Coordinates of C-alpha atoms in Angstrom, one line a residue:
X1 CA 0.0 0.0 0.0
X2 CA 1.1 3.5 -0.8
X3 CA 0.4 6.6 1.4
X4 CA -2.7 8.6 0.9
X5 CA -2.4 11.5 -1.6
X6 CA -6.0 12.8 -1.5
X7 CA -7.8 14.7 1.2
X8 CA -11.5 15.7 1.2
X9 CA -13.3 18.8 2.4
X10 CA -16.9 19.4 3.0
X11 CA -18.9 22.3 4.6
X12 CA -22.4 23.6 4.8
X13 CA -23.5 26.8 3.2
X14 CA -22.8 29.6 5.7
X15 CA -24.5 32.8 6.6
X16 CA -22.7 34.8 9.4
X17 CA -23.4 38.1 11.1
X18 CA -25.8 40.1 13.3
X19 CA -29.3 39.7 11.9
X20 CA -28.6 36.5 9.9
X21 CA -31.3 34.6 11.9
X22 CA -33.9 37.1 10.6
X23 CA -33.5 35.7 7.1
X24 CA -34.1 32.0 7.7
X25 CA -37.6 32.1 6.2
X26 CA -36.2 33.4 3.0
X27 CA -33.5 30.8 3.0
X28 CA -36.0 27.9 3.6
X29 CA -38.2 29.2 0.8
X30 CA -35.3 28.6 -1.6
X31 CA -35.5 24.9 -0.7
X32 CA -39.2 24.9 -1.4
X33 CA -40.1 24.2 2.2
X34 CA -43.7 24.7 3.1
X35 CA -43.8 23.0 6.6
X36 CA -40.9 23.1 9.0
X37 CA -40.1 21.9 12.5
X38 CA -38.0 24.1 14.8
X39 CA -36.0 21.9 17.2
X40 CA -34.8 23.5 20.5
X41 CA -34.4 23.0 24.3
X42 CA -36.6 24.5 27.0
X43 CA -34.0 27.0 28.1
X44 CA -33.5 28.5 24.6
X45 CA -37.2 28.3 24.0
X46 CA -37.8 30.4 27.1
X47 CA -35.8 33.3 25.5
X48 CA -38.5 33.5 22.8
X49 CA -35.9 33.2 20.0
X50 CA -37.1 29.9 18.4
X51 CA -40.7 31.1 18.3
X52 CA -39.7 34.4 16.8
X53 CA -37.8 32.5 14.1
X54 CA -40.8 30.3 13.5
X55 CA -43.2 33.2 13.3
X56 CA -41.0 35.1 10.8
X57 CA -41.3 32.2 8.4
X58 CA -45.0 33.0 7.9
X59 CA -44.0 35.9 5.6
X60 CA -42.7 33.4 3.2
X61 CA -45.7 31.1 3.3
X62 CA -44.0 28.6 5.6
X63 CA -45.9 26.9 8.4
X64 CA -43.5 26.3 11.4
X65 CA -44.0 24.4 14.6
X66 CA -41.6 24.4 17.6
X67 CA -40.5 21.3 19.5
X68 CA -38.8 22.4 22.7
X69 CA -38.1 18.9 24.3
X70 CA -34.4 18.6 23.5
X71 CA -32.4 17.5 26.5
X72 CA -29.1 19.3 27.2
X73 CA -26.5 16.6 26.7
X74 CA -28.9 14.4 24.7
X75 CA -29.4 10.7 25.3
X76 CA -30.6 7.9 23.2
X77 CA -34.0 8.2 25.0
X78 CA -34.3 11.9 24.5
X79 CA -33.4 11.6 20.8
X80 CA -36.0 8.8 20.3
X81 CA -38.6 11.1 22.0
X82 CA -37.8 13.9 19.5
X83 CA -37.9 11.5 16.6
X84 CA -41.3 10.2 17.7
X85 CA -42.6 13.7 18.0
X86 CA -41.5 14.5 14.5
X87 CA -43.0 11.3 13.1
X88 CA -46.4 11.9 14.8
X89 CA -46.7 15.6 13.8
X90 CA -45.0 15.4 10.4
X91 CA -44.3 15.1 7.6
X92 CA -42.0 18.1 7.3
X93 CA -40.1 19.6 4.4
X94 CA -37.1 20.8 6.4
X95 CA -35.8 21.2 10.0
X96 CA -34.4 24.2 11.8
X97 CA -32.2 23.6 14.9
X98 CA -31.9 26.6 17.3
X99 CA -29.7 26.1 20.3
X100 CA -26.4 24.6 21.3
X101 CA -24.9 21.3 20.1
X102 CA -27.6 19.4 21.9
X103 CA -30.4 20.9 19.7
X104 CA -28.4 20.7 16.5
X105 CA -27.4 17.0 17.2
X106 CA -30.9 16.1 18.1
X107 CA -32.2 17.7 14.9
X108 CA -29.7 15.6 12.9
X109 CA -31.0 12.4 14.5
X110 CA -34.6 13.5 13.8
X111 CA -33.7 14.2 10.2
X112 CA -31.9 10.9 9.8
X113 CA -34.7 8.8 11.3
X114 CA -37.7 10.5 9.7
X115 CA -36.1 10.0 6.2
X116 CA -34.5 6.5 6.7
X117 CA -35.7 3.3 8.2
X118 CA -34.3 1.6 11.3
X119 CA -33.7 2.3 15.0
X120 CA -31.2 4.8 16.4
X121 CA -29.0 2.1 17.8
X122 CA -28.3 0.7 14.3
X123 CA -26.7 3.9 13.2
X124 CA -24.4 4.4 16.2
X125 CA -20.7 4.3 15.5
X126 CA -19.0 0.9 16.1
X127 CA -18.3 -0.8 18.4
X128 CA -21.3 0.6 20.3
X129 CA -23.6 0.3 17.3
X130 CA -23.6 -1.2 13.8
X131 CA -22.6 2.0 12.0
X132 CA -25.4 1.7 9.5
X133 CA -25.3 4.3 6.7
X134 CA -28.4 6.1 5.6
X135 CA -29.8 4.8 2.3
X136 CA -32.0 7.8 1.4
X137 CA -31.3 11.5 1.2
X138 CA -32.1 13.7 4.3
X139 CA -34.1 16.8 4.3
X140 CA -32.6 20.3 4.4
X141 CA -31.4 21.1 8.0
X142 CA -30.7 24.7 9.0
X143 CA -28.5 24.9 12.1
X144 CA -28.7 28.1 14.2
X145 CA -26.2 27.9 17.1
X146 CA -27.0 30.0 20.2
X147 CA -23.8 28.9 22.0
X148 CA -20.2 29.4 20.8
X149 CA -18.5 26.1 20.9
X150 CA -19.8 22.9 19.5
X151 CA -19.3 23.5 15.8
X152 CA -22.2 21.1 15.3
X153 CA -23.6 23.4 12.6
X154 CA -20.6 22.4 10.4
X155 CA -20.2 18.7 11.1
X156 CA -21.5 15.4 10.0
X157 CA -21.7 14.0 13.5
X158 CA -24.3 13.9 16.3
X159 CA -23.3 12.9 19.8
X160 CA -25.4 11.3 22.5
X161 CA -25.3 9.3 25.8
X162 CA -26.4 5.7 25.5
X163 CA -28.0 5.3 28.9
X164 CA -27.9 1.5 29.3
X165 CA -24.2 1.4 28.5
X166 CA -23.3 4.6 30.3
X167 CA -21.2 5.6 27.4
X168 CA -21.2 8.6 25.0
X169 CA -20.9 7.9 21.3
X170 CA -22.1 9.3 18.0
X171 CA -23.5 8.9 14.5
X172 CA -21.4 10.1 11.6
X173 CA -22.2 10.3 8.0
X174 CA -21.7 13.0 5.3
X175 CA -25.5 13.2 4.7
X176 CA -26.0 14.5 8.3
X177 CA -24.1 17.7 7.7
X178 CA -26.6 20.7 7.8
X179 CA -27.4 22.3 4.5
X180 CA -27.0 25.8 5.9
X181 CA -25.4 27.1 9.1
X182 CA -26.8 30.5 10.2
X183 CA -24.4 32.0 12.8
X184 CA -25.8 35.1 14.4
X185 CA -23.6 36.4 17.2
X186 CA -26.6 38.3 18.7
X187 CA -28.2 35.0 19.7
X188 CA -25.2 34.2 21.9
X189 CA -25.4 37.4 24.0
X190 CA -27.4 35.7 26.8
X191 CA -25.0 32.8 27.1
X192 CA -24.1 32.5 30.8
X193 CA -20.4 32.9 31.8
X194 CA -20.1 29.2 32.8
X195 CA -21.5 28.1 29.4
X196 CA -19.2 30.5 27.6
X197 CA -16.2 29.0 29.4
X198 CA -17.2 25.3 28.8
X199 CA -18.4 25.7 25.2
X200 CA -15.3 27.9 24.4
X201 CA -13.0 25.0 25.6
X202 CA -14.8 22.9 23.0
X203 CA -13.8 25.4 20.3
X204 CA -10.2 25.4 21.6
X205 CA -10.0 21.6 21.6
X206 CA -11.5 21.4 18.1
X207 CA -8.8 23.7 16.8
X208 CA -6.0 22.1 18.7
X209 CA -6.9 18.5 18.0
X210 CA -7.5 19.0 14.3
X211 CA -4.3 21.0 14.0
X212 CA -2.2 18.3 15.8
X213 CA -4.1 15.4 14.2
X214 CA -2.5 12.6 12.2
X215 CA -1.8 14.1 8.8
X216 CA -4.0 12.9 5.9
X217 CA -0.9 11.7 4.0
X218 CA 0.2 9.5 6.9
X219 CA -2.7 7.1 6.2
X220 CA -2.7 4.2 3.8
X221 CA -4.3 5.0 0.4
X222 CA -8.1 4.5 0.5
X223 CA -10.5 3.5 -2.2
X224 CA -13.2 6.1 -3.0
X225 CA -15.9 4.2 -1.1
X226 CA -13.6 4.0 2.0
X227 CA -13.3 7.8 2.5
X228 CA -14.7 9.2 5.7
X229 CA -15.4 12.8 6.8
X230 CA -12.5 12.8 9.3
X231 CA -9.5 12.4 6.9
X232 CA -6.7 13.9 9.1
X233 CA -5.0 17.2 9.3
X234 CA -4.7 18.9 5.9
X235 CA -3.9 22.3 4.4
X236 CA -7.5 23.5 4.5
X237 CA -8.3 22.4 8.0
X238 CA -5.0 23.8 9.2
X239 CA -6.0 27.3 7.9
X240 CA -9.3 27.3 9.8
X241 CA -7.6 26.0 13.0
X242 CA -4.9 28.7 13.0
X243 CA -7.5 31.5 12.5
X244 CA -9.7 30.1 15.3
X245 CA -6.8 30.0 17.7
X246 CA -5.9 33.6 17.0
X247 CA -9.5 34.7 17.6
X248 CA -9.6 32.8 20.9
X249 CA -6.3 34.4 22.0
X250 CA -7.8 37.9 21.9
X251 CA -11.4 37.3 22.9
X252 CA -12.0 34.1 25.0
X253 CA -11.1 35.6 28.4
X254 CA -13.0 38.8 27.5
X255 CA -16.2 36.9 26.6
X256 CA -16.2 35.0 29.8
X257 CA -15.6 38.1 31.9
X258 CA -18.0 40.3 30.1
X259 CA -20.9 38.7 28.2
X260 CA -22.0 42.1 26.9
X261 CA -18.8 42.6 24.9
X262 CA -20.2 42.3 21.4
X263 CA -16.8 42.2 19.7
X264 CA -15.7 39.4 21.9
X265 CA -19.0 37.5 21.3
X266 CA -18.6 38.0 17.6
X267 CA -15.0 36.7 17.7
X268 CA -16.1 33.7 19.7
X269 CA -18.9 32.9 17.2
X270 CA -16.4 33.2 14.3
X271 CA -13.8 31.1 16.1
X272 CA -16.4 28.4 16.7
X273 CA -17.4 28.5 13.0
X274 CA -13.8 28.3 11.8
X275 CA -12.9 25.5 14.2
X276 CA -16.0 23.6 13.1
X277 CA -15.0 24.0 9.4
X278 CA -11.6 22.6 10.3
X279 CA -12.2 19.7 12.6
X280 CA -15.3 18.6 10.7
X281 CA -12.9 17.4 8.1
X282 CA -9.6 16.7 9.9
X283 CA -11.1 15.1 12.9
X284 CA -10.4 15.2 16.6
X285 CA -8.5 12.8 18.8
X286 CA -7.6 11.9 22.4
X287 CA -9.3 14.8 24.4
X288 CA -12.6 14.1 22.7
X289 CA -12.3 10.4 23.0
X290 CA -11.6 10.8 26.8
X291 CA -14.5 13.3 27.1
X292 CA -17.2 10.7 26.2
X293 CA -16.8 8.5 29.3
X294 CA -16.1 11.6 31.5
X295 CA -19.5 12.9 30.5
X296 CA -21.2 9.5 30.3
X297 CA -20.2 8.2 33.7
X298 CA -20.9 11.5 35.6
X299 CA -21.8 11.0 39.3
X300 CA -22.9 14.2 41.1
X301 CA -21.4 17.2 39.4
X302 CA -23.6 20.3 38.7
X303 CA -21.8 23.0 36.5
X304 CA -22.5 26.7 36.8
X305 CA -24.8 28.1 34.1
X306 CA -26.4 24.9 33.1
X307 CA -29.9 23.5 34.0
X308 CA -30.2 22.2 37.5
X309 CA -31.5 18.8 38.4
X310 CA -29.6 16.0 36.8
X311 CA -25.8 15.8 37.2
X312 CA -23.7 16.5 34.1
X313 CA -20.3 17.4 32.9
X314 CA -20.8 19.7 29.9
X315 CA -19.2 18.5 26.7
X316 CA -16.6 21.3 26.3
X317 CA -15.6 21.0 30.0
X318 CA -15.2 17.2 29.7
X319 CA -13.0 17.6 26.6
X320 CA -10.7 20.1 28.3
X321 CA -10.0 18.1 31.5
X322 CA -7.5 15.8 29.9
X323 CA -6.3 18.0 27.1
X324 CA -3.1 19.3 28.7
X325 CA -1.9 15.8 29.4
X326 CA -3.1 14.5 26.0
X327 CA -1.0 17.2 24.3
X328 CA 2.0 16.3 26.4
X329 CA 1.6 12.7 25.1
X330 CA 1.1 13.7 21.4
X331 CA 3.9 16.3 21.4
X332 CA 6.6 13.9 20.1
X333 CA 4.6 13.0 17.1
X334 CA 4.3 16.6 15.8
X335 CA 6.5 18.9 17.9
X336 CA 6.4 21.9 15.5
X337 CA 2.6 21.8 15.4
X338 CA 2.3 21.8 19.2
X339 CA 4.7 24.8 19.6
X340 CA 3.0 26.8 16.8
X341 CA -0.4 26.1 18.4
X342 CA 0.8 27.4 21.8
X343 CA 2.2 30.6 20.1
X344 CA -1.1 31.3 18.4
X345 CA -3.1 30.6 21.6
X346 CA -1.0 32.7 24.0
X347 CA 1.6 34.9 22.2
X348 CA 2.5 36.5 25.6
X349 CA 3.5 33.3 27.3
X350 CA 7.2 32.9 27.9
X351 CA 8.7 29.9 26.1
X352 CA 9.5 27.1 28.6
X353 CA 12.8 25.4 28.6
X354 CA 11.1 22.2 27.6
X355 CA 9.1 22.9 24.3
X356 CA 6.9 19.9 25.1
X357 CA 5.4 22.0 28.0
X358 CA 4.6 25.0 25.8
X359 CA 1.1 23.9 24.7
X360 CA 0.0 22.3 28.0
X361 CA 1.0 25.5 29.9
X362 CA -0.9 27.7 27.5
X363 CA -4.0 25.6 27.9
X364 CA -3.7 25.3 31.7
X365 CA -3.3 29.1 32.0
X366 CA -6.5 29.7 30.1
X367 CA -8.4 27.0 32.0
X368 CA -7.5 28.5 35.3
X369 CA -8.4 32.0 34.2
X370 CA -11.9 31.1 33.0
X371 CA -12.8 28.8 35.9
X372 CA -12.6 25.3 34.5
X373 CA -12.4 22.6 37.3
X374 CA -9.0 21.3 38.4
X375 CA -8.9 18.0 36.5
X376 CA -11.2 15.0 36.5
X377 CA -11.1 15.0 40.3
X378 CA -12.7 18.4 40.1
X379 CA -15.8 16.9 38.6
X380 CA -16.0 13.9 40.9
X381 CA -13.7 11.2 39.6
X382 CA -11.0 9.3 41.6
X383 CA -8.2 6.8 40.9
X384 CA -10.6 3.9 41.2
X385 CA -12.7 5.2 38.3
X386 CA -9.8 5.2 35.8
X387 CA -10.3 1.6 34.5
X388 CA -14.0 2.4 33.6
X389 CA -12.9 5.7 32.0
X390 CA -10.3 3.9 29.9
X391 CA -12.8 1.3 28.8
X392 CA -15.1 4.1 27.6
X393 CA -12.3 5.9 25.8
X394 CA -11.2 2.7 23.9
X395 CA -14.7 2.4 22.5
X396 CA -14.0 5.7 20.6
X397 CA -11.8 4.1 17.9
X398 CA -13.1 6.5 15.2
X399 CA -11.5 9.4 17.2
X400 CA -8.4 7.6 18.4
X401 CA -7.5 6.7 14.8
X402 CA -6.9 10.4 14.3
X403 CA -4.3 10.6 17.1
X404 CA -0.9 11.5 15.7
X405 CA 0.6 8.9 18.1
X406 CA -0.7 5.4 18.6
X407 CA -2.9 5.0 21.6
X408 CA -3.4 2.0 23.8
X409 CA -5.1 1.3 27.2
X410 CA -1.9 1.9 29.2
X411 CA -1.2 5.3 27.6
X412 CA -4.9 6.4 28.1
X413 CA -4.8 5.3 31.7
X414 CA -1.7 7.4 32.3
X415 CA -3.3 10.4 30.8
X416 CA -6.3 10.0 33.1
X417 CA -4.0 9.5 36.1
X418 CA -2.0 12.6 35.4
X419 CA -5.3 14.5 34.8
X420 CA -6.8 13.8 38.2
X421 CA -5.4 17.2 39.3
X422 CA -3.9 19.6 36.9
X423 CA -2.6 22.3 39.2

C-alpha cells in the first residue's frame, strides 16, 4: 500500500453576522419548504428566540412548529422522543435547529430517522452500534447555534449518551451535515459565563486537536468508497484551526468576563465556526475520546450556568479536562505543530525550557483564568474510576484513529491519572 495523496473537504453553506437569523424564512423558501419543525431545548425556548424565528417564516408562506423537548447533553432516550414527535406531527419539508450542540445534534438524529428506516442504535458508531449508513437523502437542515463552541452546525456528527451502557458515542455520515449554518452572534449574548467557558473550551480543543491530528498523507491509500469525513490534518483544515486559535487568543477571556462585549462575542462565534469547518474534516482525537466517558459516567457534578436537576459534565468541559496531558503525550509526534499552536493561543506566554510543555502550559493558564475545574477529580472522579474511563475511551476508535501517536489502554490510563489534578 502507498500513502494517501487525497484529502477531502466538506462544509455547509454559511450565513454569518448580526441579523442573519432574521433571514431564515427566505433561506428555507429557496429549498421549497412549506412545513418546518424548529428543534430546540426548554432554556433556549424560554428566550422566545425559536418562536420568533418560526413566526417570521409566515411571511414566506411557511408553516413552522416548535419542538422544545431537547435534553441538554442528549441521550438515546431523548433523541428517540424527539424522533417520535416529528413522526407523529410530520411530515416536514425541512428542519431548523436553534440552540447549542444538543439541539443541533438532536435535529440531525430526527432528520436521519424520519427519512430513513431503522432504529437509532443501528446507526451508532462501532463498536457501540452497527454503523449503518443512511440509504436515502435527508431533508434540508438549517443549524442556528446560540452557543459558541460545539461546531455542530458544520459537522457530519451527532453525539449522545447511551443510557444502558453509560457511554457517550455518536453517529457520523456526510449526509448528516446541515445544509445551511446560520451563525448570528446576537443569539449568543445571553449565554451564561459558565456556558461560555465550557463551550469555548470545545472550540479550543476542536482547533488544537484538528491541528495536531495525524496528517492525511500518513494514512494508507483509500479507495473512494472508504473515504470518511475525518480524513486527518490537511492544508484547508489547518488554515481554519490557526485562525480560530488567533481569535480565541484575543477574545476568549473577555467573553467569559463580560458577556455584553459584542466584539468578543462575535470573535467567539467566528472562532467556533472556523474550528468547526476545520475539525469537521480533519477530525479530533484523544481529548474528545476521553470526554465521552467523562460525561457518560458522571456522578454528582452540577456545573454553573447549566440547567439544575440531573448531574452532568458539559461536553466542552469534559473535553478540556485531559487536554493538557493529552498534548504532552502527542507532542513527540508533531513537535512543531504543538509549539505553533501554543504561540497562536497565547503569544505573551514565555517559552518554557522544555518545548513539550509549551502547549500544556498555554491551555492550563486559560483553564484557570476562566474557571474550568481542576482536572477530572474536580468533577467527581477518583483513581478507582480510571479503568472504567479507559474502557469508555477505547470504544471511541473513530476518534483515536486520528491521534498523531498510537494510543493503547496503558497510555490512556496514564493520561487520566495525570489529569486527576492539573494544578
